[in-house]
Amino acid sequence: RAIAAPGTVCKYKTMKGHAYESAETWKEADTHEKAKKMCDEDDECAGYHLHGMIDNGYYLYKHTNGIVNSKEAGDFVKDFVLYK
């Protein structure tokens, strides 16, 4: 498991209407701040998204996960916000 140095800070691009595609959740957090810190400090983390239908449902994903948008996945992801 690759871990970046504690306190590492990354910049993320915000993409509304996009989501990581995966059948399983790798890691999850209940706040944006926790999700960002967890992803910042783990080299395996490619980014995370806010689930559009679950309040405070932030899910982290590895570099091997693809990204879909609302055109590909339909209305299901229209309210998701992806941070990459």
Short mmCIF file of N, CA and C in Angstrom, two decimals, residues 12-79:
data_model
loop_
_atom_site.label_atom_id
_atom_site.label_comp_id
_atom_site.label_asym_id
_atom_site.label_seq_id
_atom_site.Cartn_x
_atom_site.Cartn_y
_atom_site.Cartn_z
N TYR A 12 -7.52 19.26 -6.75
CA TYR A 12 -8.48 18.42 -7.47
C TYR A 12 -9.32 19.26 -8.41
N LYS A 13 -9.58 18.71 -9.57
CA LYS A 13 -10.50 19.30 -10.52
C LYS A 13 -11.90 18.85 -10.12
N THR A 14 -12.88 19.75 -10.07
CA THR A 14 -14.26 19.43 -9.73
C THR A 14 -15.05 19.20 -11.01
N MET A 15 -15.74 18.07 -11.09
CA MET A 15 -16.48 17.69 -12.29
C MET A 15 -17.91 17.29 -11.92
N LYS A 16 -18.86 18.23 -12.05
CA LYS A 16 -20.27 17.93 -11.74
C LYS A 16 -20.84 17.02 -12.83
N GLY A 17 -21.70 16.07 -12.42
CA GLY A 17 -22.31 15.16 -13.38
C GLY A 17 -21.40 14.05 -13.83
N HIS A 18 -20.33 13.80 -13.07
CA HIS A 18 -19.38 12.72 -13.35
C HIS A 18 -19.25 11.85 -12.11
N ALA A 19 -18.90 10.58 -12.31
CA ALA A 19 -18.71 9.66 -11.19
C ALA A 19 -17.67 8.62 -11.55
N TYR A 20 -17.00 8.10 -10.54
CA TYR A 20 -16.12 6.96 -10.76
C TYR A 20 -16.99 5.73 -10.94
N GLU A 21 -16.55 4.85 -11.81
CA GLU A 21 -17.30 3.63 -12.10
C GLU A 21 -16.66 2.45 -11.38
N SER A 22 -17.45 1.77 -10.56
CA SER A 22 -16.94 0.63 -9.82
C SER A 22 -18.09 -0.16 -9.22
N ALA A 23 -17.93 -1.46 -9.16
CA ALA A 23 -18.94 -2.31 -8.53
C ALA A 23 -18.77 -2.34 -7.01
N GLU A 24 -17.62 -1.90 -6.53
CA GLU A 24 -17.34 -1.93 -5.10
C GLU A 24 -16.78 -0.59 -4.65
N THR A 25 -17.02 -0.28 -3.39
CA THR A 25 -16.45 0.92 -2.78
C THR A 25 -15.09 0.57 -2.19
N TRP A 26 -14.08 1.34 -2.53
CA TRP A 26 -12.73 1.11 -1.99
C TRP A 26 -12.64 1.69 -0.58
N LYS A 27 -12.91 2.99 -0.46
CA LYS A 27 -12.91 3.66 0.84
C LYS A 27 -14.03 4.69 0.82
N GLU A 28 -14.50 5.08 2.00
CA GLU A 28 -15.53 6.10 2.05
C GLU A 28 -15.30 7.03 3.23
N ALA A 29 -15.89 8.23 3.13
CA ALA A 29 -15.78 9.23 4.19
C ALA A 29 -17.12 9.96 4.28
N ASP A 30 -17.38 10.55 5.44
CA ASP A 30 -18.66 11.24 5.62
C ASP A 30 -18.60 12.75 5.43
N THR A 31 -17.39 13.28 5.19
CA THR A 31 -17.28 14.72 4.89
C THR A 31 -16.29 14.91 3.75
N HIS A 32 -16.43 16.05 3.08
CA HIS A 32 -15.50 16.38 2.00
C HIS A 32 -14.07 16.50 2.53
N GLU A 33 -13.92 17.11 3.68
CA GLU A 33 -12.59 17.31 4.26
C GLU A 33 -11.90 15.98 4.55
N LYS A 34 -12.64 15.03 5.11
CA LYS A 34 -12.06 13.71 5.40
C LYS A 34 -11.70 12.98 4.10
N ALA A 35 -12.58 13.04 3.11
CA ALA A 35 -12.31 12.37 1.83
C ALA A 35 -11.06 12.95 1.18
N LYS A 36 -10.95 14.27 1.18
CA LYS A 36 -9.78 14.92 0.57
C LYS A 36 -8.50 14.54 1.29
N LYS A 37 -8.52 14.57 2.62
CA LYS A 37 -7.32 14.23 3.40
C LYS A 37 -6.92 12.78 3.16
N MET A 38 -7.91 11.87 3.15
CA MET A 38 -7.61 10.45 2.92
C MET A 38 -6.99 10.26 1.54
N CYS A 39 -7.53 10.94 0.54
CA CYS A 39 -7.02 10.80 -0.82
C CYS A 39 -5.66 11.48 -0.96
N ASP A 40 -5.50 12.65 -0.36
CA ASP A 40 -4.23 13.37 -0.40
C ASP A 40 -3.08 12.49 0.10
N GLU A 41 -3.34 11.70 1.13
CA GLU A 41 -2.28 10.97 1.82
C GLU A 41 -2.13 9.52 1.36
N ASP A 42 -2.81 9.15 0.27
CA ASP A 42 -2.70 7.78 -0.24
C ASP A 42 -2.42 7.82 -1.74
N ASP A 43 -1.23 7.39 -2.13
CA ASP A 43 -0.81 7.44 -3.54
C ASP A 43 -1.69 6.58 -4.44
N GLU A 44 -2.39 5.61 -3.89
CA GLU A 44 -3.26 4.77 -4.70
C GLU A 44 -4.57 5.48 -5.06
N CYS A 45 -4.88 6.56 -4.38
CA CYS A 45 -6.15 7.26 -4.59
C CYS A 45 -6.05 8.19 -5.79
N ALA A 46 -6.96 7.97 -6.76
CA ALA A 46 -7.02 8.83 -7.95
C ALA A 46 -7.95 10.01 -7.73
N GLY A 47 -8.93 9.83 -6.85
CA GLY A 47 -9.90 10.88 -6.59
C GLY A 47 -11.09 10.30 -5.85
N TYR A 48 -12.13 11.09 -5.76
CA TYR A 48 -13.32 10.67 -5.02
C TYR A 48 -14.53 11.38 -5.60
N HIS A 49 -15.70 10.86 -5.28
CA HIS A 49 -16.91 11.57 -5.70
C HIS A 49 -17.91 11.64 -4.56
N LEU A 50 -18.75 12.66 -4.66
CA LEU A 50 -19.88 12.82 -3.76
C LEU A 50 -21.05 12.15 -4.44
N HIS A 51 -21.62 11.17 -3.77
CA HIS A 51 -22.76 10.45 -4.33
C HIS A 51 -23.95 11.39 -4.39
N GLY A 52 -24.56 11.51 -5.55
CA GLY A 52 -25.63 12.46 -5.75
C GLY A 52 -26.92 12.15 -5.02
N MET A 53 -27.07 10.94 -4.50
CA MET A 53 -28.31 10.56 -3.84
C MET A 53 -28.13 10.23 -2.37
N ILE A 54 -26.93 10.37 -1.86
CA ILE A 54 -26.64 10.07 -0.46
C ILE A 54 -25.98 11.30 0.16
N ASP A 55 -26.63 11.90 1.16
CA ASP A 55 -26.03 13.05 1.83
C ASP A 55 -24.72 12.65 2.49
N ASN A 56 -23.70 13.43 2.26
CA ASN A 56 -22.39 13.21 2.86
C ASN A 56 -21.83 11.83 2.54
N GLY A 57 -22.07 11.33 1.34
CA GLY A 57 -21.52 10.05 0.92
C GLY A 57 -20.37 10.26 -0.04
N TYR A 58 -19.16 10.33 0.48
CA TYR A 58 -17.96 10.52 -0.34
C TYR A 58 -17.27 9.17 -0.49
N TYR A 59 -16.96 8.81 -1.73
CA TYR A 59 -16.37 7.51 -2.03
C TYR A 59 -15.06 7.71 -2.77
N LEU A 60 -14.00 7.06 -2.30
CA LEU A 60 -12.67 7.19 -2.88
C LEU A 60 -12.38 6.04 -3.84
N TYR A 61 -11.61 6.34 -4.89
CA TYR A 61 -11.33 5.35 -5.93
C TYR A 61 -9.87 5.34 -6.32
N LYS A 62 -9.44 4.19 -6.78
CA LYS A 62 -8.06 4.00 -7.24
C LYS A 62 -7.91 4.43 -8.70
N HIS A 63 -6.66 4.49 -9.15
CA HIS A 63 -6.36 4.88 -10.53
C HIS A 63 -6.93 3.91 -11.56
N THR A 64 -7.25 2.71 -11.16
CA THR A 64 -7.76 1.71 -12.10
C THR A 64 -9.25 1.89 -12.41
N ASN A 65 -9.95 2.75 -11.68
CA ASN A 65 -11.37 2.97 -11.91
C ASN A 65 -11.59 4.01 -13.01
N GLY A 66 -12.57 3.74 -13.87
CA GLY A 66 -12.91 4.67 -14.92
C GLY A 66 -13.87 5.73 -14.43
N ILE A 67 -14.09 6.73 -15.28
CA ILE A 67 -15.00 7.83 -14.97
C ILE A 67 -16.12 7.82 -16.01
N VAL A 68 -17.36 7.99 -15.55
CA VAL A 68 -18.50 8.11 -16.45
C VAL A 68 -19.17 9.46 -16.22
N ASN A 69 -19.88 9.92 -17.26
CA ASN A 69 -20.62 11.16 -17.11
C ASN A 69 -22.11 10.88 -17.28
N SER A 70 -22.93 11.90 -17.14
CA SER A 70 -24.38 11.70 -17.19
C SER A 70 -24.86 11.31 -18.59
N LYS A 71 -24.10 11.63 -19.62
CA LYS A 71 -24.47 11.18 -20.97
C LYS A 71 -24.29 9.67 -21.10
N GLU A 72 -23.25 9.14 -20.46
CA GLU A 72 -22.97 7.70 -20.52
C GLU A 72 -23.81 6.90 -19.52
N ALA A 73 -24.00 7.45 -18.33
CA ALA A 73 -24.66 6.71 -17.25
C ALA A 73 -26.09 7.17 -16.99
N GLY A 74 -26.54 8.17 -17.70
CA GLY A 74 -27.91 8.65 -17.52
C GLY A 74 -28.07 9.56 -16.33
N ASP A 75 -29.33 9.80 -16.00
CA ASP A 75 -29.66 10.73 -14.92
C ASP A 75 -29.14 10.30 -13.56
N PHE A 76 -28.77 9.03 -13.42
CA PHE A 76 -28.29 8.53 -12.14
C PHE A 76 -27.12 9.34 -11.61
N VAL A 77 -26.22 9.80 -12.47
CA VAL A 77 -25.02 10.52 -12.01
C VAL A 77 -25.11 12.04 -12.19
N LYS A 78 -26.25 12.55 -12.62
CA LYS A 78 -26.33 13.99 -12.89
C LYS A 78 -26.06 14.86 -11.67
N ASP A 79 -26.35 14.35 -10.48
CA ASP A 79 -26.11 15.13 -9.26
C ASP A 79 -24.83 14.73 -8.52
#
